[in-house]
mmCIF file of C-alpha atoms and ligand atoms in Angstrom:
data_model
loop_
_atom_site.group_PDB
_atom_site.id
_atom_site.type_symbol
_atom_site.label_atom_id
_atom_site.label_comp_id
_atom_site.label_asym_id
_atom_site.label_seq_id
_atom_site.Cartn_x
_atom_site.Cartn_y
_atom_site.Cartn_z
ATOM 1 C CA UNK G 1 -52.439 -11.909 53.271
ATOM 2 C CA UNK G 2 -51.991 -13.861 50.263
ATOM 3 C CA UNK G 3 -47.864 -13.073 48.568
ATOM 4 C CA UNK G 4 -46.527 -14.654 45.601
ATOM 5 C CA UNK G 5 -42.624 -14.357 45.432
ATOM 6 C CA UNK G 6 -40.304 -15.277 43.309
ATOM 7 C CA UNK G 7 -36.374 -14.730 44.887
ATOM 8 C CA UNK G 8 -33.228 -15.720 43.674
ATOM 9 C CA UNK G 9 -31.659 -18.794 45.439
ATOM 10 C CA UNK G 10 -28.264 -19.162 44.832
ATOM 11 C CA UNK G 11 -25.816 -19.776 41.193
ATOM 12 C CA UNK G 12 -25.041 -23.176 40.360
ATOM 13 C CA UNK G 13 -21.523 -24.342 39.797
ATOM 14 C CA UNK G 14 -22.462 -24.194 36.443
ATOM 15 C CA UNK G 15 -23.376 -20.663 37.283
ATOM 16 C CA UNK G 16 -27.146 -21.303 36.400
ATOM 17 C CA UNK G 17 -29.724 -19.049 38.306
ATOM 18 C CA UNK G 18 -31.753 -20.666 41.024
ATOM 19 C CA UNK G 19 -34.707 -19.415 42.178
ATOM 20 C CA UNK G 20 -37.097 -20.028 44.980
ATOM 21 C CA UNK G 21 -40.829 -19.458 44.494
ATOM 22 C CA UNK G 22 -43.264 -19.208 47.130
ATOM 23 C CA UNK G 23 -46.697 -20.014 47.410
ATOM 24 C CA UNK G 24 -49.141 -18.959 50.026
ATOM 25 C CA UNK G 25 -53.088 -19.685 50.141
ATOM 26 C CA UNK G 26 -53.304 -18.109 53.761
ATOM 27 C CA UNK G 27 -53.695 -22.025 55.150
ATOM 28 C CA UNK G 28 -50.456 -23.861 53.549
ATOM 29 C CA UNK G 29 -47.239 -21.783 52.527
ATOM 30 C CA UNK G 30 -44.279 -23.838 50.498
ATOM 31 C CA UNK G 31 -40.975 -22.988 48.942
ATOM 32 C CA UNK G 32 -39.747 -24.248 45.601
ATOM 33 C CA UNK G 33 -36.866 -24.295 44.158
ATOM 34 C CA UNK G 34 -35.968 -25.008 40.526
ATOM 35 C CA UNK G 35 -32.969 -27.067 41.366
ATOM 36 C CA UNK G 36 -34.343 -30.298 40.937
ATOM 37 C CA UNK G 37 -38.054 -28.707 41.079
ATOM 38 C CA UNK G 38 -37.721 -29.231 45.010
ATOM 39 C CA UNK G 39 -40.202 -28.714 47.499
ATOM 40 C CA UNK G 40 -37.835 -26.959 49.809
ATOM 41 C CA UNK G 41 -40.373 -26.066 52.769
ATOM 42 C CA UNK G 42 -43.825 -26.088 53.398
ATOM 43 C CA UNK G 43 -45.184 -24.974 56.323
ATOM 44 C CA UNK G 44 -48.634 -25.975 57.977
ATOM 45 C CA UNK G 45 -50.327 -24.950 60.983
ATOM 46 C CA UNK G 46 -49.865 -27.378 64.168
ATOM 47 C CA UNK G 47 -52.990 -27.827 66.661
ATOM 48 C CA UNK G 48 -52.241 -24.612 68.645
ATOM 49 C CA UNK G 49 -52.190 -22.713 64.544
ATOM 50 C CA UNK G 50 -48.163 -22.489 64.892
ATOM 51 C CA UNK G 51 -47.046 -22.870 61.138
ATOM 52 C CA UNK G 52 -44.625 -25.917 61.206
ATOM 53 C CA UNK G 53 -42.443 -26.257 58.843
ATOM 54 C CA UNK G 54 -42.620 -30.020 57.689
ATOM 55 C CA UNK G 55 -40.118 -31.036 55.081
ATOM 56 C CA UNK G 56 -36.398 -31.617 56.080
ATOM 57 C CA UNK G 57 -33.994 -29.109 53.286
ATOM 58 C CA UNK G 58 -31.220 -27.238 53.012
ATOM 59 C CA UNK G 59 -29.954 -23.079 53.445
ATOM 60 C CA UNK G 60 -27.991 -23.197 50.264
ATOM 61 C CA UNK G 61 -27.893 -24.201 46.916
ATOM 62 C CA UNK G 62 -24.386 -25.986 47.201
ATOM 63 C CA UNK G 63 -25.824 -28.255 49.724
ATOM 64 C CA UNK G 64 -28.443 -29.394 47.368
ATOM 65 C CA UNK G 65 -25.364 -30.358 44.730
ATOM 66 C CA UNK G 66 -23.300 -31.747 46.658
ATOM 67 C CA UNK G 67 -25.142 -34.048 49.187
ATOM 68 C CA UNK G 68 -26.773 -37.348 48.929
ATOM 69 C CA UNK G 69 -30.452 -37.718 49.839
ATOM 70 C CA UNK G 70 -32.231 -35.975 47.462
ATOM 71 C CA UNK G 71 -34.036 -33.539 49.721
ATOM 72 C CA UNK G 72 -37.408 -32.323 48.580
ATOM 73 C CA UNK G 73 -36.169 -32.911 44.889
ATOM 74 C CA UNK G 74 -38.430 -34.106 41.967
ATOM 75 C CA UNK G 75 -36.856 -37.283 41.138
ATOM 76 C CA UNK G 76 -36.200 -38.873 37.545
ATOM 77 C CA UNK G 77 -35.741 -40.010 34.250
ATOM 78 C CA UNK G 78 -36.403 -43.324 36.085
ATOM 79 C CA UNK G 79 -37.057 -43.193 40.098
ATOM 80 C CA UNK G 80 -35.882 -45.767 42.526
ATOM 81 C CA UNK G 81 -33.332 -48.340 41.579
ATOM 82 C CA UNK G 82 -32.769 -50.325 38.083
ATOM 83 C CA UNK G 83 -30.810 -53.735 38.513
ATOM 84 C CA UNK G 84 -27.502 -53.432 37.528
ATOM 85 C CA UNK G 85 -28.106 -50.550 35.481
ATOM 86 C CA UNK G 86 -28.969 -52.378 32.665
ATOM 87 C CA UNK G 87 -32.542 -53.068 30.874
ATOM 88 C CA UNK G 88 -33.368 -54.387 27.201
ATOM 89 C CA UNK G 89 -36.259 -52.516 25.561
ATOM 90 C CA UNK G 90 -37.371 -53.262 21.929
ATOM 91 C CA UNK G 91 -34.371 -55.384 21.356
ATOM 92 C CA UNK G 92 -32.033 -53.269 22.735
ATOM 93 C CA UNK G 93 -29.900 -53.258 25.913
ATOM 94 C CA UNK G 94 -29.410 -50.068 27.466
ATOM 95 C CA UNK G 95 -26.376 -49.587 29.813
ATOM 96 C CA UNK G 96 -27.128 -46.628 32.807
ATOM 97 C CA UNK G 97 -24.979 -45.206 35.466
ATOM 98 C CA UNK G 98 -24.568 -47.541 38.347
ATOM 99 C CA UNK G 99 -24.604 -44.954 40.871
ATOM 100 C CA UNK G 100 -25.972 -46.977 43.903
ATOM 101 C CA UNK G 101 -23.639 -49.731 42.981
ATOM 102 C CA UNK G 102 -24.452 -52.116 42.072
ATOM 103 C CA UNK G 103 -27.118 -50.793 40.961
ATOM 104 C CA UNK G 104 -28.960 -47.529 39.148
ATOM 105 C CA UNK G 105 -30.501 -45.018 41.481
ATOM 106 C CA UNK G 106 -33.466 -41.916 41.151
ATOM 107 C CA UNK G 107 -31.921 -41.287 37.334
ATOM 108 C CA UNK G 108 -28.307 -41.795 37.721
ATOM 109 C CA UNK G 109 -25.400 -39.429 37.944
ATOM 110 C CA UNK G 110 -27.383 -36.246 36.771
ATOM 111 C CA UNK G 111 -30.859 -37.217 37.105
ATOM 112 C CA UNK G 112 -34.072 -34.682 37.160
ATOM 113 C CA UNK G 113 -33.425 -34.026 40.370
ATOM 114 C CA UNK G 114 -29.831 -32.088 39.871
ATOM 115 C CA UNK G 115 -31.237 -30.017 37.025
ATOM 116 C CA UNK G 116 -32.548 -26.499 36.654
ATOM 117 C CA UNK G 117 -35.959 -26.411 35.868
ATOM 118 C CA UNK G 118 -37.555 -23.520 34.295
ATOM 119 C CA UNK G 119 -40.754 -21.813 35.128
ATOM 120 C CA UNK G 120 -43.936 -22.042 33.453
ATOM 121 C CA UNK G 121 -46.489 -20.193 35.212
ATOM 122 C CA UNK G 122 -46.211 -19.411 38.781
ATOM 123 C CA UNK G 123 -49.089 -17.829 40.985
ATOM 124 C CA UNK G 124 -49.771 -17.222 44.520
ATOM 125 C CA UNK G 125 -51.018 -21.160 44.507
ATOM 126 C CA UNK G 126 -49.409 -22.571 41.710
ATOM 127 C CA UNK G 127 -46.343 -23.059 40.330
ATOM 128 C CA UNK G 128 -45.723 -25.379 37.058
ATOM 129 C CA UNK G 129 -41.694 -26.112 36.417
ATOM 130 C CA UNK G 130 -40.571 -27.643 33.557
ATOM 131 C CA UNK G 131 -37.699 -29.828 31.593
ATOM 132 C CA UNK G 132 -36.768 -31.381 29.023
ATOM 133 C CA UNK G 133 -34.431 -34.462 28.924
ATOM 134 C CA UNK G 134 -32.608 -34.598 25.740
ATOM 135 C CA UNK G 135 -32.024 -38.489 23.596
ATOM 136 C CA UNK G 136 -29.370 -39.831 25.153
ATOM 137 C CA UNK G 137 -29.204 -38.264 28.778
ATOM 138 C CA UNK G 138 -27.905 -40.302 31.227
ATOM 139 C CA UNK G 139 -28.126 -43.169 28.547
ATOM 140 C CA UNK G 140 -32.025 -43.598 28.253
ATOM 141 C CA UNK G 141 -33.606 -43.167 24.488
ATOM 142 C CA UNK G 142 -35.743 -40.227 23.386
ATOM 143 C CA UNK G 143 -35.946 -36.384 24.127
ATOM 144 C CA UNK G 144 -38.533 -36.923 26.946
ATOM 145 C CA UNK G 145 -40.220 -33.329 28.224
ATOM 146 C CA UNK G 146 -41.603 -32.998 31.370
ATOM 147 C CA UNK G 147 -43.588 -31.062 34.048
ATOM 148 C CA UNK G 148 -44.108 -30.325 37.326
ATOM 149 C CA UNK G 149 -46.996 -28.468 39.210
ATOM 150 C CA UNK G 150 -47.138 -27.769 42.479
ATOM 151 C CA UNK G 151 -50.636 -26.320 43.771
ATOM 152 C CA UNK G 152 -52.111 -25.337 47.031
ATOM 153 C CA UNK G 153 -55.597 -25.740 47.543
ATOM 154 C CA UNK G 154 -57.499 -25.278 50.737
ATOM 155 C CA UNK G 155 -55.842 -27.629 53.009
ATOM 156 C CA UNK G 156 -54.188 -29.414 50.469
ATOM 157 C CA UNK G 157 -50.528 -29.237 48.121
ATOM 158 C CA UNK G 158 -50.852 -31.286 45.310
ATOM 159 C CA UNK G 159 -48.475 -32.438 42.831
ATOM 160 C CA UNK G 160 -49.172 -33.292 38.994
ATOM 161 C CA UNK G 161 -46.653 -35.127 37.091
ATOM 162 C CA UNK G 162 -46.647 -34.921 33.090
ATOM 163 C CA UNK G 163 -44.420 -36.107 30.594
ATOM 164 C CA UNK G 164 -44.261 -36.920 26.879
ATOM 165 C CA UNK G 165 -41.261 -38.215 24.836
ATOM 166 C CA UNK G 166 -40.123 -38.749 21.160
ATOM 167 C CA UNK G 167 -39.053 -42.506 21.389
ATOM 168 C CA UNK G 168 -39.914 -45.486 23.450
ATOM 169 C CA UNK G 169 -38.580 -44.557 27.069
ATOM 170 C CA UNK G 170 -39.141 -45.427 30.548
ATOM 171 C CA UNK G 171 -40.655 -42.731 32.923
ATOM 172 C CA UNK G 172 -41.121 -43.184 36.462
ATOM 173 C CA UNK G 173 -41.029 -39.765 38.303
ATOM 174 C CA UNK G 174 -41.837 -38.993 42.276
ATOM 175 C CA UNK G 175 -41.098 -36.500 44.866
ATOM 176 C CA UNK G 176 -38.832 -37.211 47.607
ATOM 177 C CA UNK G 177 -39.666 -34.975 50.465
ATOM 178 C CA UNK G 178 -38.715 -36.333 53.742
ATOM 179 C CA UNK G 179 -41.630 -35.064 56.101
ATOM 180 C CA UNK G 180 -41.339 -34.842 59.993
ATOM 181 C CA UNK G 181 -45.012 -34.038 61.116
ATOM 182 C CA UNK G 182 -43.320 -31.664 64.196
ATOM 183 C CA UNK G 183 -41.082 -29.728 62.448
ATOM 184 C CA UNK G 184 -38.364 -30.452 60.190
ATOM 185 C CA UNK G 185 -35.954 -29.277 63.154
ATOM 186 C CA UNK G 186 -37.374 -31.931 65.381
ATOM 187 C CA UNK G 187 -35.316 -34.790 66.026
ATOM 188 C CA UNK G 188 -36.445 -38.449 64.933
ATOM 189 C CA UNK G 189 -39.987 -39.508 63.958
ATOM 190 C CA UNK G 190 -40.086 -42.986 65.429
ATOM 191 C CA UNK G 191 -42.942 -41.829 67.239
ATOM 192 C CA UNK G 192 -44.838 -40.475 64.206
ATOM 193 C CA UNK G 193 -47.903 -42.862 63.561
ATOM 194 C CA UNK G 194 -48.299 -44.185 60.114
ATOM 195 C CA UNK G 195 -51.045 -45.838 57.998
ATOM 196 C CA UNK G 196 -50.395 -47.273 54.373
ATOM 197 C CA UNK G 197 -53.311 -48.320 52.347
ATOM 198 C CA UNK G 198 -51.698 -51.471 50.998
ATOM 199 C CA UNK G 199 -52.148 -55.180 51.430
ATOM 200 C CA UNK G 200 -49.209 -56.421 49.541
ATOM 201 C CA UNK G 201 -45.855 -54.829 49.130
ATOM 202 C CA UNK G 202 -42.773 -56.257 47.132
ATOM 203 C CA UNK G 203 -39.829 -57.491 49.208
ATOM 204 C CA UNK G 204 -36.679 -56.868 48.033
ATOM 205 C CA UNK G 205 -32.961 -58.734 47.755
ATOM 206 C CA UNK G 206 -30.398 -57.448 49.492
ATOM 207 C CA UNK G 207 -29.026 -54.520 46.794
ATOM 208 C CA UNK G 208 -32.751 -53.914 47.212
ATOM 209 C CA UNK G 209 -34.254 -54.521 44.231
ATOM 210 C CA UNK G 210 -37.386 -56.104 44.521
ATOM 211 C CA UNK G 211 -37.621 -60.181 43.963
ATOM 212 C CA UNK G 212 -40.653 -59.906 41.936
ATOM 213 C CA UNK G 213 -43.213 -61.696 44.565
ATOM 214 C CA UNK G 214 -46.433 -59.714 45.355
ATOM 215 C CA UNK G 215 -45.935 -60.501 48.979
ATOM 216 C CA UNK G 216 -48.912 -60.276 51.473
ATOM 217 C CA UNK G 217 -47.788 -57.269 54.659
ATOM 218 C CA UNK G 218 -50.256 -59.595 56.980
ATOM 219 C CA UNK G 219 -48.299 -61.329 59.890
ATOM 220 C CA UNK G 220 -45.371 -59.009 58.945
ATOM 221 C CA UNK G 221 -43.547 -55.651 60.586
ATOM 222 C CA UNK G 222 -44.204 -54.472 57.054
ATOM 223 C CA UNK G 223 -48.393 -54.507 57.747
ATOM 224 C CA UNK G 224 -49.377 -50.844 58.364
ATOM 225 C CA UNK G 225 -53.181 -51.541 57.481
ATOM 226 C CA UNK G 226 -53.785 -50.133 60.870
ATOM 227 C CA UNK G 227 -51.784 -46.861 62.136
ATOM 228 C CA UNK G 228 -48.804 -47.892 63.713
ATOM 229 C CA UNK G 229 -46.018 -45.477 64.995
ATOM 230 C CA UNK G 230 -42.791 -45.794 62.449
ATOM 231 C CA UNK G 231 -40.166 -47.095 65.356
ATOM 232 C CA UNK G 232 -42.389 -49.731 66.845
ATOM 233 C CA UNK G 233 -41.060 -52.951 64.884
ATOM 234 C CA UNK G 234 -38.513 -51.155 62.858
ATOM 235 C CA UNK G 235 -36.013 -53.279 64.574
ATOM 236 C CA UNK G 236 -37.581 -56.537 64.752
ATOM 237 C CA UNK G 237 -35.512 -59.097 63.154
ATOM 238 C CA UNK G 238 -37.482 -59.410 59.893
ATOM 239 C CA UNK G 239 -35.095 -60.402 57.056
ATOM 240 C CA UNK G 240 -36.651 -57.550 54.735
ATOM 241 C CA UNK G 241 -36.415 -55.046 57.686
ATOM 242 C CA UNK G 242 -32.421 -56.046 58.552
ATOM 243 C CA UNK G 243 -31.281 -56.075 54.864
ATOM 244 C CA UNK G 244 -32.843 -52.818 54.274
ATOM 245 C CA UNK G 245 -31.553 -51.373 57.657
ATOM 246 C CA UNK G 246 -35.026 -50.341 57.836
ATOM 247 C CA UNK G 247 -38.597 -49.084 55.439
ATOM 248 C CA UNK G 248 -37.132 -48.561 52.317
ATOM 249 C CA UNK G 249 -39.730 -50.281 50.525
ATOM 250 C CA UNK G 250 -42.301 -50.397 48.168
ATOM 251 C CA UNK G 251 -45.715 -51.289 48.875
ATOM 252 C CA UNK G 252 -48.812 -51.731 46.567
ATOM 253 C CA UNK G 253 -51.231 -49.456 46.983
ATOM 254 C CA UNK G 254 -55.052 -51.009 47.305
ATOM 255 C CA UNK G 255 -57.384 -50.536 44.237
ATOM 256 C CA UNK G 256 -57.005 -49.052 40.699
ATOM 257 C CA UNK G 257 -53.928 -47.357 39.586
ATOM 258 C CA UNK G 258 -55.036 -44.570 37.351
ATOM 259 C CA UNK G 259 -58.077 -43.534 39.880
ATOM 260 C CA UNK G 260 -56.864 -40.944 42.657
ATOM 261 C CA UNK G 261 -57.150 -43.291 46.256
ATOM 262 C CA UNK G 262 -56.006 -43.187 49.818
ATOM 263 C CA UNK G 263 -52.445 -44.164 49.509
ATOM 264 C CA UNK G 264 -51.354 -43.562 53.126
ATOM 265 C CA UNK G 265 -51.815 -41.405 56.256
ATOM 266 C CA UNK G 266 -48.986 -39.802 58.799
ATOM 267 C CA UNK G 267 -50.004 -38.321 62.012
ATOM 268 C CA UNK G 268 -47.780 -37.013 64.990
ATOM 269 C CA UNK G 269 -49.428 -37.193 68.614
ATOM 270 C CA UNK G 270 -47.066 -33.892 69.686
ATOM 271 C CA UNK G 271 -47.801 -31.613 66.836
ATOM 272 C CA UNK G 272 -51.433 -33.073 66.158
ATOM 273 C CA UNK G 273 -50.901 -32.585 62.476
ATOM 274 C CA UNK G 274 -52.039 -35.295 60.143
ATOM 275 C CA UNK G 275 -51.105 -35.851 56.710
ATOM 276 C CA UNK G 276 -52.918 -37.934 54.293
ATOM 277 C CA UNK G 277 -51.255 -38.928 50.934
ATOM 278 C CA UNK G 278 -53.462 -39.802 48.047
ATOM 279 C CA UNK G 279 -52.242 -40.833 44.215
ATOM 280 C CA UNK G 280 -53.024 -42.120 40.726
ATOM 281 C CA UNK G 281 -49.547 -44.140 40.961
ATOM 282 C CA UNK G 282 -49.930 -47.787 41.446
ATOM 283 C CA UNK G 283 -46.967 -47.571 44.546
ATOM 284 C CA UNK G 284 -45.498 -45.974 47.628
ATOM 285 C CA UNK G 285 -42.059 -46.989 48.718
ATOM 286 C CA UNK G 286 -41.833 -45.605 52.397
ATOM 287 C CA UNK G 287 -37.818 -44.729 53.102
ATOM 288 C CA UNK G 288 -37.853 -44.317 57.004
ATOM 289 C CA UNK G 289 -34.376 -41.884 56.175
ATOM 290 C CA UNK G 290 -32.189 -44.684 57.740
ATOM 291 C CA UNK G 291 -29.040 -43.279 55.496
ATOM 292 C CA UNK G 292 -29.253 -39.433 56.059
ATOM 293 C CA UNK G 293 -25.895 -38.544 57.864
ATOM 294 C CA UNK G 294 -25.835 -38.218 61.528
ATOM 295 C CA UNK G 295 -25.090 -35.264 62.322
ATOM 296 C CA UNK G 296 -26.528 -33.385 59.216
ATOM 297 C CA UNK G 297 -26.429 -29.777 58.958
ATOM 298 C CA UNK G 298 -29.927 -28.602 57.519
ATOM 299 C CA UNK G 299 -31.612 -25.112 57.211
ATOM 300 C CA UNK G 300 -30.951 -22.911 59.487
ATOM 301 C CA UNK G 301 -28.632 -24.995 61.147
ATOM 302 C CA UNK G 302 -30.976 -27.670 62.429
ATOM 303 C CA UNK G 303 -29.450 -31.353 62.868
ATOM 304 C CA UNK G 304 -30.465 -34.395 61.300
ATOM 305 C CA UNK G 305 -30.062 -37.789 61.135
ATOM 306 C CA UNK G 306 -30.988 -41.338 59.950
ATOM 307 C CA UNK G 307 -34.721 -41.473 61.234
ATOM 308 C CA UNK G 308 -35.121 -38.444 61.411
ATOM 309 C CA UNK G 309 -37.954 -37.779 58.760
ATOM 310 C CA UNK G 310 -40.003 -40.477 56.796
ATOM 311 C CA UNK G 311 -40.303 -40.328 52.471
ATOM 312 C CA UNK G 312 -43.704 -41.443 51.221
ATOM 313 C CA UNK G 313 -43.006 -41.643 47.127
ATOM 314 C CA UNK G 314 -45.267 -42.406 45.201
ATOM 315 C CA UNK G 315 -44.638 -44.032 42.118
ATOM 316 C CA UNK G 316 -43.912 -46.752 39.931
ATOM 317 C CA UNK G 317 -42.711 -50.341 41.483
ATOM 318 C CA UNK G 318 -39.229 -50.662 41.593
ATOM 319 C CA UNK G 319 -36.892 -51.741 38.687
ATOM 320 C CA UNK G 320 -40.233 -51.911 36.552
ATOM 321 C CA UNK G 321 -38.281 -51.986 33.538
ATOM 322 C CA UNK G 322 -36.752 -55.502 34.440
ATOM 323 C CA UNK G 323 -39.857 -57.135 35.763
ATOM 324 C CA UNK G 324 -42.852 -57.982 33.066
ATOM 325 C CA UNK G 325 -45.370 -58.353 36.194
ATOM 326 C CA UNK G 326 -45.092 -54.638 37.248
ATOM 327 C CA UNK G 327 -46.884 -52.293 35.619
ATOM 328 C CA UNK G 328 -44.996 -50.620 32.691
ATOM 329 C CA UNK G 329 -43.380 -48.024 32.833
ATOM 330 C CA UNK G 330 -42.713 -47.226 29.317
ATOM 331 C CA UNK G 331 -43.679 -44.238 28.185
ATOM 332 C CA UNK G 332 -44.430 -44.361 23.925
ATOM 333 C CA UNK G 333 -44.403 -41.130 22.064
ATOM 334 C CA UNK G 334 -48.143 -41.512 21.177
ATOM 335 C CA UNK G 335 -49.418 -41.831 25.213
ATOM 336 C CA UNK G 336 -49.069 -39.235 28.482
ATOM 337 C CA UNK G 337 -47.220 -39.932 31.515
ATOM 338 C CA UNK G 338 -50.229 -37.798 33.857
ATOM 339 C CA UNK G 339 -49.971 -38.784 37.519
ATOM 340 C CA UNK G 340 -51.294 -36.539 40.472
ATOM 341 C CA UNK G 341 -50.225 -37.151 44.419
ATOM 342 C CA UNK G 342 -52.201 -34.974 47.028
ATOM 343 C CA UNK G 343 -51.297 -34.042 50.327
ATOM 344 C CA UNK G 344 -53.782 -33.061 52.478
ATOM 345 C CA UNK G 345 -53.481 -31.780 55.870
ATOM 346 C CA UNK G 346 -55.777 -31.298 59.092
ATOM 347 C CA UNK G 347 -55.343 -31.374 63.270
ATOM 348 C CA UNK G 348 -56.581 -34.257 65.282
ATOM 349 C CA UNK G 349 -57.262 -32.369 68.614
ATOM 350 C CA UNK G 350 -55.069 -33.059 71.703
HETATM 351 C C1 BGC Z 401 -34.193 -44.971 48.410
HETATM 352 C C2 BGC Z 401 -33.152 -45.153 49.472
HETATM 353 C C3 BGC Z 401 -32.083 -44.114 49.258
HETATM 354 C C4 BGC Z 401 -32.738 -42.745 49.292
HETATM 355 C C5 BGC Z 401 -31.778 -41.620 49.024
HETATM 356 C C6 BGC Z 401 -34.781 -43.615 48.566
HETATM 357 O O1 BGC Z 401 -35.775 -43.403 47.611
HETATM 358 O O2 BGC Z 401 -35.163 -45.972 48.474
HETATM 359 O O3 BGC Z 401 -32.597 -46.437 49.458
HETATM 360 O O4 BGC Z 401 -31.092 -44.209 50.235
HETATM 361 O O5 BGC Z 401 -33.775 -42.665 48.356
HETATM 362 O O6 BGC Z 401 -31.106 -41.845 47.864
#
């Protein structure tokens, strides 16, 4: 049976209406929630066709205010972290939040991901959320608008990114679901295999913001050219590893950005549900969760903890906007900020 919902969620302190939208193709189910367009669950059959749900969230809408992490959210003006909170742009020097001192983080105090979106169009499979950013938010130049959309296909969610501004602006926007392939409720995924189509990543200092080398993952506990479960080398004493307290990096996806490729695949020997992760973007910083609380409270009372889910965002390198070698990020009011990531989903057999 196919169902399109659409519920209320919760009020805002701002006493804005939240709502939760469901879609359902009779494979793949998901919740949505227009605070911070955020992929709140999304539930997919294991090998023995028990719906798991797979993405770590909250029960209320308080939670999703008040606590760090960024669960499920839709993450922007800028994703990922800005040096200093500063960048020049046509002259001029823009000063941002430092809110991951001392650097900018995921769009500063009251980025995308903290906002109510409004709905588009919404459909058993599809839902399209949108926002607009007004000149001057959160210090960055230009009214920027933007959507979301969220669609179920088959065996596969994807999500299309679109944005278009009024003045010279940076735009760098991901999703930040935190995936554990046996069940959100399911303690760490250190065992979960992973496989990231990248040669090169970019390591990072130690406020993690990348150096600006191109740096080969051969030789390396960063190399996951060949599936590797997540805890195997995660505590190696690799420099990158033990200023990071863990994957919380960016690596650079193999061939063209612009051209939908294999960006990375997740697989979990209990559940036998694989996930494979493909994207126009030209990155993927992999966040192994190693700074969710202990001890976490998450829906329906479920624990979690640092570890115990793994981030695969695609997007843009790292403080971009600082660094001529990345790709740009800059977004003009005459071009399209159109970027698609696709999850797909099957069983391996046990
Ligand atoms: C960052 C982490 C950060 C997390 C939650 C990730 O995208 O890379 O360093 O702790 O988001 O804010």
């Amino acid at each position: 049976m196919l169902n399109s919902s659409r519920q209320l969620f919760g009020y805002t302190k701002d006493d804005l209406a939240v709502e939760t939208l469901t879609l359902d193709n009779g494979i793949l189910s998901c919740d949505i929630i227009t605070f911070g367009a955020a992929l709140r669950s999304l539930r997919v059959p294991d090998r023995s066709g028990i719906k798991r749900d797979v993405v770590l969230g909250y029960d209320t809408l308080e939670e999703y205010e008040s606590h760090p992490g960024y669960l499920g959210a839709v993450v922007g003006r800028v994703a990922n972290r800005i040096a200093g909170g500063r960048f020049t742009m046509n002259g001029q020097t823009y000063a941002l939040a430092v809110n991951d001192p001392p650097n900018h983080l995921h769009g500063g105090n009251v980025g995308f991901s903290h906002k109510v979106w409004s709905v588009v169009e919404h459909t058993s499979t599809l839902v399209t959320l949108a926002l607009t950013s007004p000149d001057g938010e959160e210090c960055y130049p230009g009214t920027m608008r933007v959507r979301v959309t969220y669609a179920l296909e088959g065996n596969t969610l994807s999500m299309r990114y679109q944005a278009i501004t009024d003045r010279d602006t940076p735009c760098n926007l991901t999703g930040h679901a935190y995936f554990n392939l046996n069940g959100h409720d399911s303690g760490p995924v250190t065992d979960q295999c992973l496989r990231i189509y990248a040669e090169n990543y970019t390591p990072s200092d130690a406020t993690n913001i990348p150096t600006g080398e191109i740096a080969p993952v051969a030789g390396t506990p960063m190399d996951f050219r060949k599936a590797t479960p997540i805890g195997a080398r995660i505590n190696e004493p690799f420099h990158q590893l033990i200023q990071a307290n863990g994957y919380d990096h960016n690596y650079v996806i193999d061939g063209e950005m612009g051209t939908l490729r294999k960006a990375a695949q997740a697989y979990s020997p209990t559940s036998g549900i694989s996930m494979d992760v493909e994207t126009t973007l030209p990155g993927l910083h992999f966040y192994a969760a190693n700074f969710l609380d202990e001890g976490l409270t998450g829906k329906k009372g479920a624990v979690y903890g640092p570890r115990y889910a793994f981030c695969l965002e695609t997007q843009f390198f790292p403080d971009a906007v600082n660094q001529p070698a990345f790709p740009s990020v800059i977004l003009k009011p005459d071009g399209v900020y159109d970027h698609t990531t696709v999850f797909s989903f099957c069983c391996v057999k046990g």
